[in-house]
Amino acid sequence: MNGPSRDNSVEEDDYDSGDEEFFLDEDDVIREIAIDEEELPDREDEEIDLVVDYDDDDDNVDDSFYVFDRHTDEVYSVACSPTDASLAATGGKDDKGFLWKIGSQDSILELQGHGNTVSTLAFSFDGKFLASGSFDGLIQVWDANLGSTKCRLEGSGGSIEWLKWHPKGHLILAGSDDSSVWLWNVDKCVYLNSFYGHASSVTCGDFSPDGKIICTGSDDASLRIWNPKTGESINVNGHPYHTDGLTCLSITHDSTVAVTGSKDGSVHMVNLTTGKVINSLVSHSDSVECVGHSPSSQWVATGSLDKKLIIWDIERSSPRCTCDHEDGVICLSWLGMSRYIATGSMDGKVRIWDSLSGSCVRSFSGHHGAVQSLAVTADQNSIVSVSDDGTARVFRISDYN
């Protein structure tokens, strides 16, 4: 015998019942499911976002093929030998510097002797020497091949903010937080000259590519153009120059123009013969942290905390393209003579950009803190990045050289 059938259809009038409430009869219950009330959301949390953010998986992705993890605190500086593609050096907040070979856990030399943060590192033009500068006011020079100490250079005792080698000789230039600049001869381990004129910390500086001029930038918002032999200088400041401290500078390959960036977000071009501001590159809205000239074209790149990398055409003083990041841009490096440029960001990513199109062609994950510095190996096949996470990571870039 067939049991009675129940009409499960719902008439439109039944659904549209105004204020009348619907109830289930016991006969309507098919199965009871037990629910743990502790797992139920509070009423104010009733709206649950069911979208899965797969970007979180980036935290577990490491695109590097080698990690150097001997530091115990934030790493601030990295340098690669210009002659040995396997040799790199790093320095950090743990008061330590290391000279190490990519891919080897055995060939590691600790650069001992510093008593404070190792803030800056650089190899000489021929790869023979490595210099390490520290907040303890000391610069130590090492024989990169033997691993032995060549000499210890002391200035006024103020923290060493940066150091640069002469492009054609064994001379070291360094800037200090006590507003002084110092010059030494490494071959003879002797002091050559000191330069005074800035009114605050000397935050950036360099030799011109021809080695005949010294440029230094300061937190006093000025640029000084020095004669390295006489110590005489041209002071660049005031309108229409920067209104806040300088953070970075780069000099054109013909040694005629310096491009400077500032905490005020401005970028200016200065004639090194006259000291006159010849142009202003206006586009950034926050501190400009890095600047670098392309070795193969009349372009310069600037990176800023406004999350932008801008490629400028120097001849036209106009932006070619803008490369948007997810967070502030801290450092950059052109990849040899190619059209590609690498950036390090506060979001922990290293990105490769095509300067012709402005497109990001590669993004490297692995770091868990801001990327503070970048260096490219001598063979242009790898890039080394250092981070607040205490590591140096090496990524392959052979497709972009």
mmCIF file of C-alpha atoms in Angstrom:
data_model
loop_
_atom_site.group_PDB
_atom_site.id
_atom_site.type_symbol
_atom_site.label_atom_id
_atom_site.label_comp_id
_atom_site.label_asym_id
_atom_site.label_seq_id
_atom_site.Cartn_x
_atom_site.Cartn_y
_atom_site.Cartn_z
ATOM 1 C CA MET A 1 0.000 0.000 0.000
ATOM 2 C CA ASN A 2 1.307 3.335 -0.946
ATOM 3 C CA GLY A 3 1.451 5.772 1.926
ATOM 4 C CA PRO A 4 -0.095 9.179 1.705
ATOM 5 C CA SER A 5 1.942 11.651 -0.438
ATOM 6 C CA ARG A 6 2.785 15.113 0.872
ATOM 7 C CA ASP A 7 2.615 18.106 -1.449
ATOM 8 C CA ASN A 8 6.028 19.775 -1.028
ATOM 9 C CA SER A 9 5.286 22.601 -3.451
ATOM 10 C CA VAL A 10 5.059 26.101 -2.006
ATOM 11 C CA GLU A 11 2.501 28.437 -3.409
ATOM 12 C CA GLU A 12 3.528 32.052 -3.998
ATOM 13 C CA ASP A 13 0.881 33.207 -1.513
ATOM 14 C CA ASP A 14 2.322 30.875 1.099
ATOM 15 C CA TYR A 15 5.834 32.373 0.695
ATOM 16 C CA ASP A 16 4.688 35.958 0.678
ATOM 17 C CA SER A 17 3.116 35.822 4.116
ATOM 18 C CA GLY A 18 3.737 39.345 5.276
ATOM 19 C CA ASP A 19 4.502 39.401 9.019
ATOM 20 C CA GLU A 20 3.356 35.840 9.537
ATOM 21 C CA GLU A 21 6.162 33.528 10.743
ATOM 22 C CA PHE A 22 7.007 30.133 9.268
ATOM 23 C CA PHE A 23 7.588 27.080 11.465
ATOM 24 C CA LEU A 24 8.700 23.542 10.704
ATOM 25 C CA ASP A 25 6.461 20.695 11.805
ATOM 26 C CA GLU A 26 8.046 17.606 13.334
ATOM 27 C CA ASP A 27 7.139 15.732 10.148
ATOM 28 C CA ASP A 28 9.351 18.179 8.162
ATOM 29 C CA VAL A 29 12.513 17.194 10.068
ATOM 30 C CA ILE A 30 14.628 14.735 8.093
ATOM 31 C CA ARG A 31 17.718 14.514 10.351
ATOM 32 C CA GLU A 32 19.107 16.304 13.380
ATOM 33 C CA ILE A 33 22.745 17.532 13.312
ATOM 34 C CA ALA A 34 24.552 18.239 16.580
ATOM 35 C CA ILE A 35 26.278 21.657 16.693
ATOM 36 C CA ASP A 36 28.941 22.734 19.176
ATOM 37 C CA GLU A 37 27.710 26.138 20.321
ATOM 38 C CA GLU A 38 31.255 27.188 21.242
ATOM 39 C CA GLU A 39 32.159 27.142 17.535
ATOM 40 C CA LEU A 40 29.332 29.462 16.546
ATOM 41 C CA PRO A 41 30.303 33.072 15.745
ATOM 42 C CA ASP A 42 29.037 35.954 17.833
ATOM 43 C CA ARG A 43 26.195 37.929 16.367
ATOM 44 C CA GLU A 44 28.450 40.840 15.460
ATOM 45 C CA ASP A 45 30.662 38.402 13.523
ATOM 46 C CA GLU A 46 27.825 36.909 11.506
ATOM 47 C CA GLU A 47 29.210 38.190 8.206
ATOM 48 C CA ILE A 48 31.989 35.727 7.412
ATOM 49 C CA ASP A 49 34.439 36.405 4.609
ATOM 50 C CA LEU A 50 34.652 33.220 2.592
ATOM 51 C CA VAL A 51 37.233 34.535 0.139
ATOM 52 C CA VAL A 52 40.539 32.702 0.427
ATOM 53 C CA ASP A 53 43.612 34.901 0.039
ATOM 54 C CA TYR A 54 46.117 32.708 -1.722
ATOM 55 C CA ASP A 55 48.750 35.473 -1.505
ATOM 56 C CA ASP A 56 49.382 34.333 2.059
ATOM 57 C CA ASP A 57 51.173 31.371 0.534
ATOM 58 C CA ASP A 58 54.019 33.763 -0.383
ATOM 59 C CA ASP A 59 55.134 33.573 3.241
ATOM 60 C CA ASN A 60 56.172 29.984 2.604
ATOM 61 C CA VAL A 61 57.775 30.544 -0.806
ATOM 62 C CA ASP A 62 61.548 30.917 -1.109
ATOM 63 C CA ASP A 63 62.806 31.551 -4.631
ATOM 64 C CA SER A 64 66.450 31.853 -3.566
ATOM 65 C CA PHE A 65 68.946 29.094 -4.343
ATOM 66 C CA TYR A 66 71.259 29.986 -1.459
ATOM 67 C CA VAL A 67 70.731 31.561 1.967
ATOM 68 C CA PHE A 68 73.478 33.000 4.158
ATOM 69 C CA ASP A 69 72.213 33.023 7.748
ATOM 70 C CA ARG A 70 75.249 33.580 9.966
ATOM 71 C CA HIS A 71 74.060 37.015 11.118
ATOM 72 C CA THR A 72 72.045 37.224 14.341
ATOM 73 C CA ASP A 73 70.306 40.551 13.699
ATOM 74 C CA GLU A 74 69.226 42.816 10.859
ATOM 75 C CA VAL A 75 71.561 42.931 7.826
ATOM 76 C CA TYR A 76 72.084 46.359 6.279
ATOM 77 C CA SER A 77 74.816 46.121 3.661
ATOM 78 C CA VAL A 78 75.962 43.770 0.902
ATOM 79 C CA ALA A 79 78.729 43.918 -1.693
ATOM 80 C CA CYS A 80 79.787 41.532 -4.457
ATOM 81 C CA SER A 81 83.305 41.185 -5.775
ATOM 82 C CA PRO A 82 83.741 42.761 -9.235
ATOM 83 C CA THR A 83 86.115 39.945 -10.252
ATOM 84 C CA ASP A 84 84.981 36.782 -8.419
ATOM 85 C CA ALA A 85 81.349 35.844 -9.109
ATOM 86 C CA SER A 86 81.197 33.613 -6.036
ATOM 87 C CA LEU A 87 82.395 36.169 -3.483
ATOM 88 C CA ALA A 88 80.040 38.334 -1.392
ATOM 89 C CA ALA A 89 80.266 40.318 1.831
ATOM 90 C CA THR A 90 77.571 41.366 4.300
ATOM 91 C CA GLY A 91 77.364 43.563 7.400
ATOM 92 C CA GLY A 92 74.695 44.176 9.974
ATOM 93 C CA LYS A 93 73.303 45.318 13.298
ATOM 94 C CA ASP A 94 74.962 42.392 15.124
ATOM 95 C CA ASP A 95 78.294 44.287 14.839
ATOM 96 C CA LYS A 96 79.539 41.635 12.427
ATOM 97 C CA GLY A 97 80.693 41.465 8.858
ATOM 98 C CA PHE A 98 81.271 38.328 6.824
ATOM 99 C CA LEU A 99 83.120 37.517 3.618
ATOM 100 C CA TRP A 100 81.634 34.369 2.089
ATOM 101 C CA LYS A 101 81.343 32.298 -1.060
ATOM 102 C CA ILE A 102 77.949 31.719 -2.632
ATOM 103 C CA GLY A 103 76.949 28.074 -2.296
ATOM 104 C CA SER A 104 79.630 27.184 0.256
ATOM 105 C CA GLN A 105 79.162 26.657 3.988
ATOM 106 C CA ASP A 106 82.902 26.348 4.581
ATOM 107 C CA SER A 107 84.487 29.394 2.946
ATOM 108 C CA ILE A 108 83.301 31.975 5.490
ATOM 109 C CA LEU A 109 85.492 34.685 7.012
ATOM 110 C CA GLU A 110 84.182 36.768 9.893
ATOM 111 C CA LEU A 111 85.373 40.377 9.604
ATOM 112 C CA GLN A 112 86.317 40.756 13.245
ATOM 113 C CA GLY A 113 87.226 43.929 15.058
ATOM 114 C CA HIS A 114 84.140 46.134 14.839
ATOM 115 C CA GLY A 115 82.392 47.206 18.027
ATOM 116 C CA ASN A 116 79.145 48.463 16.543
ATOM 117 C CA THR A 117 76.837 48.047 13.540
ATOM 118 C CA VAL A 118 78.649 47.272 10.289
ATOM 119 C CA SER A 119 76.825 49.826 8.178
ATOM 120 C CA THR A 120 78.623 49.731 4.846
ATOM 121 C CA LEU A 121 80.836 47.461 2.709
ATOM 122 C CA ALA A 122 82.556 47.834 -0.658
ATOM 123 C CA PHE A 123 85.129 46.084 -2.837
ATOM 124 C CA SER A 124 87.873 48.007 -4.609
ATOM 125 C CA PHE A 125 87.555 48.378 -8.393
ATOM 126 C CA ASP A 126 89.925 45.449 -9.013
ATOM 127 C CA GLY A 127 88.451 43.178 -6.330
ATOM 128 C CA LYS A 128 91.739 43.086 -4.422
ATOM 129 C CA PHE A 129 90.454 44.731 -1.236
ATOM 130 C CA LEU A 130 87.242 44.763 0.785
ATOM 131 C CA ALA A 131 86.456 47.656 3.130
ATOM 132 C CA SER A 132 83.992 47.520 6.026
ATOM 133 C CA GLY A 133 82.711 50.627 7.809
ATOM 134 C CA SER A 134 81.008 50.725 11.180
ATOM 135 C CA PHE A 135 79.142 52.973 13.577
ATOM 136 C CA ASP A 136 82.182 52.548 15.832
ATOM 137 C CA GLY A 137 83.949 55.069 13.572
ATOM 138 C CA LEU A 138 86.382 52.514 12.193
ATOM 139 C CA ILE A 139 87.028 51.342 8.633
ATOM 140 C CA GLN A 140 88.827 48.036 8.226
ATOM 141 C CA VAL A 141 90.403 47.004 4.931
ATOM 142 C CA TRP A 142 90.832 43.348 4.094
ATOM 143 C CA ASP A 143 92.785 41.460 1.478
ATOM 144 C CA ALA A 144 89.893 39.771 -0.322
ATOM 145 C CA ASN A 145 92.040 36.894 -1.545
ATOM 146 C CA LEU A 146 93.993 36.144 1.622
ATOM 147 C CA GLY A 147 91.326 37.130 4.135
ATOM 148 C CA SER A 148 93.866 39.080 6.157
ATOM 149 C CA THR A 149 93.650 42.627 7.485
ATOM 150 C CA LYS A 150 95.389 45.213 5.303
ATOM 151 C CA CYS A 151 94.842 48.245 7.553
ATOM 152 C CA ARG A 152 92.562 50.005 10.017
ATOM 153 C CA LEU A 153 91.487 53.545 9.173
ATOM 154 C CA GLU A 154 90.218 55.984 11.782
ATOM 155 C CA GLY A 155 88.683 59.377 11.222
ATOM 156 C CA SER A 156 87.118 61.693 13.762
ATOM 157 C CA GLY A 157 85.404 58.870 15.627
ATOM 158 C CA GLY A 158 81.890 59.543 14.349
ATOM 159 C CA SER A 159 79.749 56.752 12.902
ATOM 160 C CA ILE A 160 80.655 55.765 9.349
ATOM 161 C CA GLU A 161 77.506 56.233 7.246
ATOM 162 C CA TRP A 162 78.926 55.099 3.882
ATOM 163 C CA LEU A 163 82.186 54.467 2.069
ATOM 164 C CA LYS A 164 83.252 54.440 -1.589
ATOM 165 C CA TRP A 165 86.366 53.334 -3.452
ATOM 166 C CA HIS A 166 87.996 55.492 -6.099
ATOM 167 C CA PRO A 167 86.977 54.115 -9.540
ATOM 168 C CA LYS A 168 90.606 53.701 -10.649
ATOM 169 C CA GLY A 169 92.720 53.441 -7.496
ATOM 170 C CA HIS A 170 92.979 52.241 -3.911
ATOM 171 C CA LEU A 171 91.584 55.360 -2.270
ATOM 172 C CA ILE A 172 88.661 55.258 0.172
ATOM 173 C CA LEU A 173 86.162 58.071 0.730
ATOM 174 C CA ALA A 174 83.831 57.938 3.746
ATOM 175 C CA GLY A 175 81.145 60.119 5.321
ATOM 176 C CA SER A 176 80.418 60.411 9.025
ATOM 177 C CA ASP A 177 77.470 61.391 11.183
ATOM 178 C CA ASP A 178 79.581 64.189 12.734
ATOM 179 C CA SER A 179 79.385 66.146 9.400
ATOM 180 C CA SER A 180 82.941 65.253 8.251
ATOM 181 C CA VAL A 181 84.240 63.474 5.136
ATOM 182 C CA TRP A 182 87.536 61.567 5.045
ATOM 183 C CA LEU A 183 89.920 60.335 2.354
ATOM 184 C CA TRP A 184 92.634 57.659 2.748
ATOM 185 C CA ASN A 185 95.275 55.926 0.617
ATOM 186 C CA VAL A 186 94.929 52.185 1.252
ATOM 187 C CA ASP A 187 98.127 51.096 -0.471
ATOM 188 C CA LYS A 188 100.118 53.208 1.996
ATOM 189 C CA CYS A 189 97.520 52.998 4.804
ATOM 190 C CA VAL A 190 97.671 56.760 5.284
ATOM 191 C CA TYR A 191 95.227 59.629 5.747
ATOM 192 C CA LEU A 192 95.110 62.031 2.797
ATOM 193 C CA ASN A 193 92.512 64.682 3.520
ATOM 194 C CA SER A 194 89.366 65.576 5.438
ATOM 195 C CA PHE A 195 86.534 67.796 4.255
ATOM 196 C CA TYR A 196 84.462 70.012 6.518
ATOM 197 C CA GLY A 197 81.544 72.221 5.559
ATOM 198 C CA HIS A 198 78.355 70.257 6.131
ATOM 199 C CA ALA A 199 76.295 71.148 9.195
ATOM 200 C CA SER A 200 74.869 67.682 9.832
ATOM 201 C CA SER A 201 75.385 63.980 9.141
ATOM 202 C CA VAL A 202 76.897 63.230 5.726
ATOM 203 C CA THR A 203 74.371 60.716 4.419
ATOM 204 C CA CYS A 204 75.672 59.964 0.900
ATOM 205 C CA GLY A 205 78.625 60.598 -1.363
ATOM 206 C CA ASP A 206 80.836 59.319 -4.161
ATOM 207 C CA PHE A 207 83.697 59.964 -6.542
ATOM 208 C CA SER A 208 82.790 61.044 -10.044
ATOM 209 C CA PRO A 209 83.385 58.268 -12.624
ATOM 210 C CA ASP A 210 86.544 60.038 -13.846
ATOM 211 C CA GLY A 211 87.786 60.193 -10.245
ATOM 212 C CA LYS A 212 88.428 63.944 -10.321
ATOM 213 C CA ILE A 213 85.502 65.199 -8.230
ATOM 214 C CA ILE A 214 83.948 64.272 -4.891
ATOM 215 C CA CYS A 215 80.254 64.854 -4.231
ATOM 216 C CA THR A 216 78.671 64.581 -0.773
ATOM 217 C CA GLY A 217 75.099 65.020 0.436
ATOM 218 C CA SER A 218 74.013 65.808 3.969
ATOM 219 C CA ASP A 219 71.075 65.797 6.314
ATOM 220 C CA ASP A 220 71.480 69.597 6.289
ATOM 221 C CA ALA A 221 69.782 69.537 2.825
ATOM 222 C CA SER A 222 72.954 70.527 0.970
ATOM 223 C CA LEU A 223 75.195 69.034 -1.705
ATOM 224 C CA ARG A 224 78.904 69.845 -1.728
ATOM 225 C CA ILE A 225 81.177 69.429 -4.750
ATOM 226 C CA TRP A 226 84.788 69.032 -3.596
ATOM 227 C CA ASN A 227 88.208 69.259 -5.171
ATOM 228 C CA PRO A 228 89.845 66.179 -3.594
ATOM 229 C CA LYS A 229 93.349 67.716 -3.681
ATOM 230 C CA THR A 230 92.663 71.203 -2.322
ATOM 231 C CA GLY A 231 89.562 70.530 -0.246
ATOM 232 C CA GLU A 232 87.782 73.504 -1.822
ATOM 233 C CA SER A 233 84.057 73.049 -2.426
ATOM 234 C CA ILE A 234 80.958 74.438 -4.093
ATOM 235 C CA ASN A 235 77.959 74.457 -1.775
ATOM 236 C CA VAL A 236 74.535 73.714 -3.293
ATOM 237 C CA ASN A 237 71.563 74.537 -1.070
ATOM 238 C CA GLY A 238 68.469 76.705 -0.713
ATOM 239 C CA HIS A 239 65.830 77.394 -3.360
ATOM 240 C CA PRO A 240 65.380 75.708 -5.828
ATOM 241 C CA TYR A 241 67.194 72.810 -4.139
ATOM 242 C CA HIS A 242 65.998 70.306 -1.508
ATOM 243 C CA THR A 243 64.175 71.423 1.628
ATOM 244 C CA ASP A 244 65.097 68.359 3.696
ATOM 245 C CA GLY A 245 68.040 66.021 4.133
ATOM 246 C CA LEU A 246 69.637 64.265 1.168
ATOM 247 C CA THR A 247 69.363 60.475 1.138
ATOM 248 C CA CYS A 248 71.117 59.409 -2.080
ATOM 249 C CA LEU A 249 73.041 60.602 -5.123
ATOM 250 C CA SER A 250 74.335 59.291 -8.437
ATOM 251 C CA ILE A 251 76.677 60.902 -10.962
ATOM 252 C CA THR A 252 76.357 60.673 -14.746
ATOM 253 C CA HIS A 253 78.954 58.605 -16.613
ATOM 254 C CA ASP A 254 80.528 61.725 -18.141
ATOM 255 C CA SER A 255 81.070 63.179 -14.625
ATOM 256 C CA THR A 256 79.120 66.366 -15.419
ATOM 257 C CA VAL A 257 75.829 66.035 -13.497
ATOM 258 C CA ALA A 258 74.792 64.733 -10.089
ATOM 259 C CA VAL A 259 71.246 63.513 -9.484
ATOM 260 C CA THR A 260 70.221 63.756 -5.831
ATOM 261 C CA GLY A 261 67.232 62.504 -3.840
ATOM 262 C CA SER A 262 65.853 63.794 -0.569
ATOM 263 C CA LYS A 263 63.536 63.024 2.315
ATOM 264 C CA ASP A 264 61.260 65.754 0.939
ATOM 265 C CA GLY A 265 60.472 63.563 -2.097
ATOM 266 C CA SER A 266 62.270 65.796 -4.580
ATOM 267 C CA VAL A 267 64.909 64.858 -7.156
ATOM 268 C CA HIS A 268 67.293 67.477 -8.582
ATOM 269 C CA MET A 269 69.982 67.566 -11.269
ATOM 270 C CA VAL A 270 73.074 69.639 -10.476
ATOM 271 C CA ASN A 271 75.828 70.779 -12.855
ATOM 272 C CA LEU A 272 79.109 69.742 -11.212
ATOM 273 C CA THR A 273 81.099 72.560 -12.785
ATOM 274 C CA THR A 274 78.861 75.445 -11.755
ATOM 275 C CA GLY A 275 76.935 73.934 -8.845
ATOM 276 C CA LYS A 276 73.690 75.150 -10.407
ATOM 277 C CA VAL A 277 70.436 73.181 -10.303
ATOM 278 C CA ILE A 278 69.725 72.550 -13.968
ATOM 279 C CA ASN A 279 66.504 70.587 -13.590
ATOM 280 C CA SER A 280 64.068 69.053 -11.123
ATOM 281 C CA LEU A 281 62.443 65.656 -11.587
ATOM 282 C CA VAL A 282 59.057 66.036 -9.949
ATOM 283 C CA SER A 283 56.831 63.023 -9.352
ATOM 284 C CA HIS A 284 57.533 61.338 -5.986
ATOM 285 C CA SER A 285 55.366 62.079 -2.955
ATOM 286 C CA ASP A 286 57.564 60.620 -0.189
ATOM 287 C CA SER A 287 61.224 60.193 0.709
ATOM 288 C CA VAL A 288 63.449 59.186 -2.212
ATOM 289 C CA GLU A 289 65.595 56.334 -0.886
ATOM 290 C CA CYS A 290 67.721 55.337 -3.884
ATOM 291 C CA VAL A 291 68.924 56.575 -7.253
ATOM 292 C CA GLY A 292 71.009 54.958 -9.989
ATOM 293 C CA HIS A 293 72.070 55.677 -13.556
ATOM 294 C CA SER A 294 71.651 53.103 -16.286
ATOM 295 C CA PRO A 295 75.113 52.046 -17.545
ATOM 296 C CA SER A 296 73.814 51.713 -21.102
ATOM 297 C CA SER A 297 71.511 54.711 -21.649
ATOM 298 C CA GLN A 298 70.689 58.269 -20.656
ATOM 299 C CA TRP A 299 68.245 57.095 -18.037
ATOM 300 C CA VAL A 300 68.222 57.334 -14.271
ATOM 301 C CA ALA A 301 66.022 55.436 -11.821
ATOM 302 C CA THR A 302 64.667 56.664 -8.493
ATOM 303 C CA GLY A 303 62.944 54.644 -5.777
ATOM 304 C CA SER A 304 60.784 56.079 -3.023
ATOM 305 C CA LEU A 305 58.771 55.256 0.063
ATOM 306 C CA ASP A 306 55.734 56.295 -2.028
ATOM 307 C CA LYS A 307 55.901 52.721 -3.436
ATOM 308 C CA LYS A 308 57.153 53.838 -6.846
ATOM 309 C CA LEU A 309 60.192 53.210 -8.999
ATOM 310 C CA ILE A 310 60.430 55.862 -11.708
ATOM 311 C CA ILE A 311 62.621 55.571 -14.815
ATOM 312 C CA TRP A 312 63.585 59.041 -16.068
ATOM 313 C CA ASP A 313 64.891 60.192 -19.428
ATOM 314 C CA ILE A 314 67.657 62.599 -18.381
ATOM 315 C CA GLU A 315 67.863 64.400 -21.708
ATOM 316 C CA ARG A 316 64.154 65.232 -21.619
ATOM 317 C CA SER A 317 63.909 65.427 -17.796
ATOM 318 C CA SER A 318 60.692 63.452 -17.985
ATOM 319 C CA PRO A 319 59.555 60.062 -16.650
ATOM 320 C CA ARG A 320 59.643 57.183 -19.120
ATOM 321 C CA CYS A 321 57.641 54.840 -16.912
ATOM 322 C CA THR A 322 56.462 54.323 -13.354
ATOM 323 C CA CYS A 323 56.722 50.917 -11.668
ATOM 324 C CA ASP A 324 54.243 50.498 -8.812
ATOM 325 C CA HIS A 325 55.150 48.414 -5.754
ATOM 326 C CA GLU A 326 53.089 47.109 -2.842
ATOM 327 C CA ASP A 327 55.309 48.950 -0.345
ATOM 328 C CA GLY A 328 58.168 51.430 -0.206
ATOM 329 C CA VAL A 329 61.222 51.030 -2.447
ATOM 330 C CA ILE A 330 64.477 51.021 -0.440
ATOM 331 C CA CYS A 331 67.195 50.005 -2.896
ATOM 332 C CA LEU A 332 67.803 49.433 -6.604
ATOM 333 C CA SER A 333 70.440 48.042 -8.934
ATOM 334 C CA TRP A 334 70.696 48.058 -12.713
ATOM 335 C CA LEU A 335 71.532 44.601 -14.080
ATOM 336 C CA GLY A 336 74.759 45.196 -15.966
ATOM 337 C CA MET A 337 74.320 46.684 -19.430
ATOM 338 C CA SER A 338 70.832 45.240 -19.839
ATOM 339 C CA ARG A 339 67.538 47.124 -19.835
ATOM 340 C CA TYR A 340 66.502 45.450 -16.578
ATOM 341 C CA ILE A 341 66.600 46.904 -13.099
ATOM 342 C CA ALA A 342 66.122 45.240 -9.702
ATOM 343 C CA THR A 343 64.449 46.748 -6.655
ATOM 344 C CA GLY A 344 64.274 45.810 -2.997
ATOM 345 C CA SER A 345 61.155 46.747 -1.078
ATOM 346 C CA MET A 346 59.818 47.066 2.438
ATOM 347 C CA ASP A 347 57.475 44.163 1.656
ATOM 348 C CA GLY A 348 60.461 41.779 1.496
ATOM 349 C CA LYS A 349 60.293 41.243 -2.267
ATOM 350 C CA VAL A 350 63.034 41.601 -4.862
ATOM 351 C CA ARG A 351 61.555 42.538 -8.226
ATOM 352 C CA ILE A 352 62.989 42.703 -11.736
ATOM 353 C CA TRP A 353 61.590 45.417 -14.013
ATOM 354 C CA ASP A 354 61.832 46.019 -17.752
ATOM 355 C CA SER A 355 62.825 49.686 -18.050
ATOM 356 C CA LEU A 356 61.441 49.875 -21.593
ATOM 357 C CA SER A 357 57.901 48.804 -20.754
ATOM 358 C CA GLY A 358 57.774 49.432 -17.011
ATOM 359 C CA SER A 359 56.474 45.910 -16.429
ATOM 360 C CA CYS A 360 57.536 43.619 -13.607
ATOM 361 C CA VAL A 361 59.028 40.534 -15.251
ATOM 362 C CA ARG A 362 59.945 38.663 -12.056
ATOM 363 C CA SER A 363 59.197 38.839 -8.343
ATOM 364 C CA PHE A 364 61.397 36.943 -5.884
ATOM 365 C CA SER A 365 60.043 35.842 -2.498
ATOM 366 C CA GLY A 366 61.964 34.516 0.468
ATOM 367 C CA HIS A 367 62.658 37.386 2.845
ATOM 368 C CA HIS A 368 60.432 38.036 5.857
ATOM 369 C CA GLY A 369 61.529 41.615 6.395
ATOM 370 C CA ALA A 370 62.399 44.754 4.428
ATOM 371 C CA VAL A 371 65.123 44.357 1.787
ATOM 372 C CA GLN A 372 67.849 46.843 2.738
ATOM 373 C CA SER A 373 70.448 46.423 0.002
ATOM 374 C CA LEU A 374 71.179 44.656 -3.302
ATOM 375 C CA ALA A 375 74.326 43.640 -5.159
ATOM 376 C CA VAL A 376 74.838 41.853 -8.483
ATOM 377 C CA THR A 377 77.532 39.192 -8.920
ATOM 378 C CA ALA A 378 80.441 39.730 -11.315
ATOM 379 C CA ASP A 379 79.015 37.350 -13.921
ATOM 380 C CA GLN A 380 75.600 39.092 -13.793
ATOM 381 C CA ASN A 381 73.900 35.733 -13.183
ATOM 382 C CA SER A 382 72.849 36.261 -9.565
ATOM 383 C CA ILE A 383 71.657 39.021 -7.272
ATOM 384 C CA VAL A 384 72.275 39.069 -3.518
ATOM 385 C CA SER A 385 69.802 40.783 -1.205
ATOM 386 C CA VAL A 386 69.979 41.444 2.538
ATOM 387 C CA SER A 387 67.106 42.035 4.891
ATOM 388 C CA ASP A 388 65.855 42.962 8.329
ATOM 389 C CA ASP A 389 65.141 39.242 8.748
ATOM 390 C CA GLY A 390 68.867 38.655 9.342
ATOM 391 C CA THR A 391 69.573 36.776 6.119
ATOM 392 C CA ALA A 392 71.240 37.261 2.757
ATOM 393 C CA ARG A 393 69.525 35.496 -0.130
ATOM 394 C CA VAL A 394 70.831 34.772 -3.605
ATOM 395 C CA PHE A 395 68.488 34.676 -6.616
ATOM 396 C CA ARG A 396 69.229 33.647 -10.208
ATOM 397 C CA ILE A 397 68.836 36.452 -12.749
ATOM 398 C CA SER A 398 70.640 34.918 -15.736
ATOM 399 C CA ASP A 399 67.514 35.404 -17.873
ATOM 400 C CA TYR A 400 67.793 39.190 -17.471
ATOM 401 C CA ASN A 401 71.387 40.060 -18.320
#
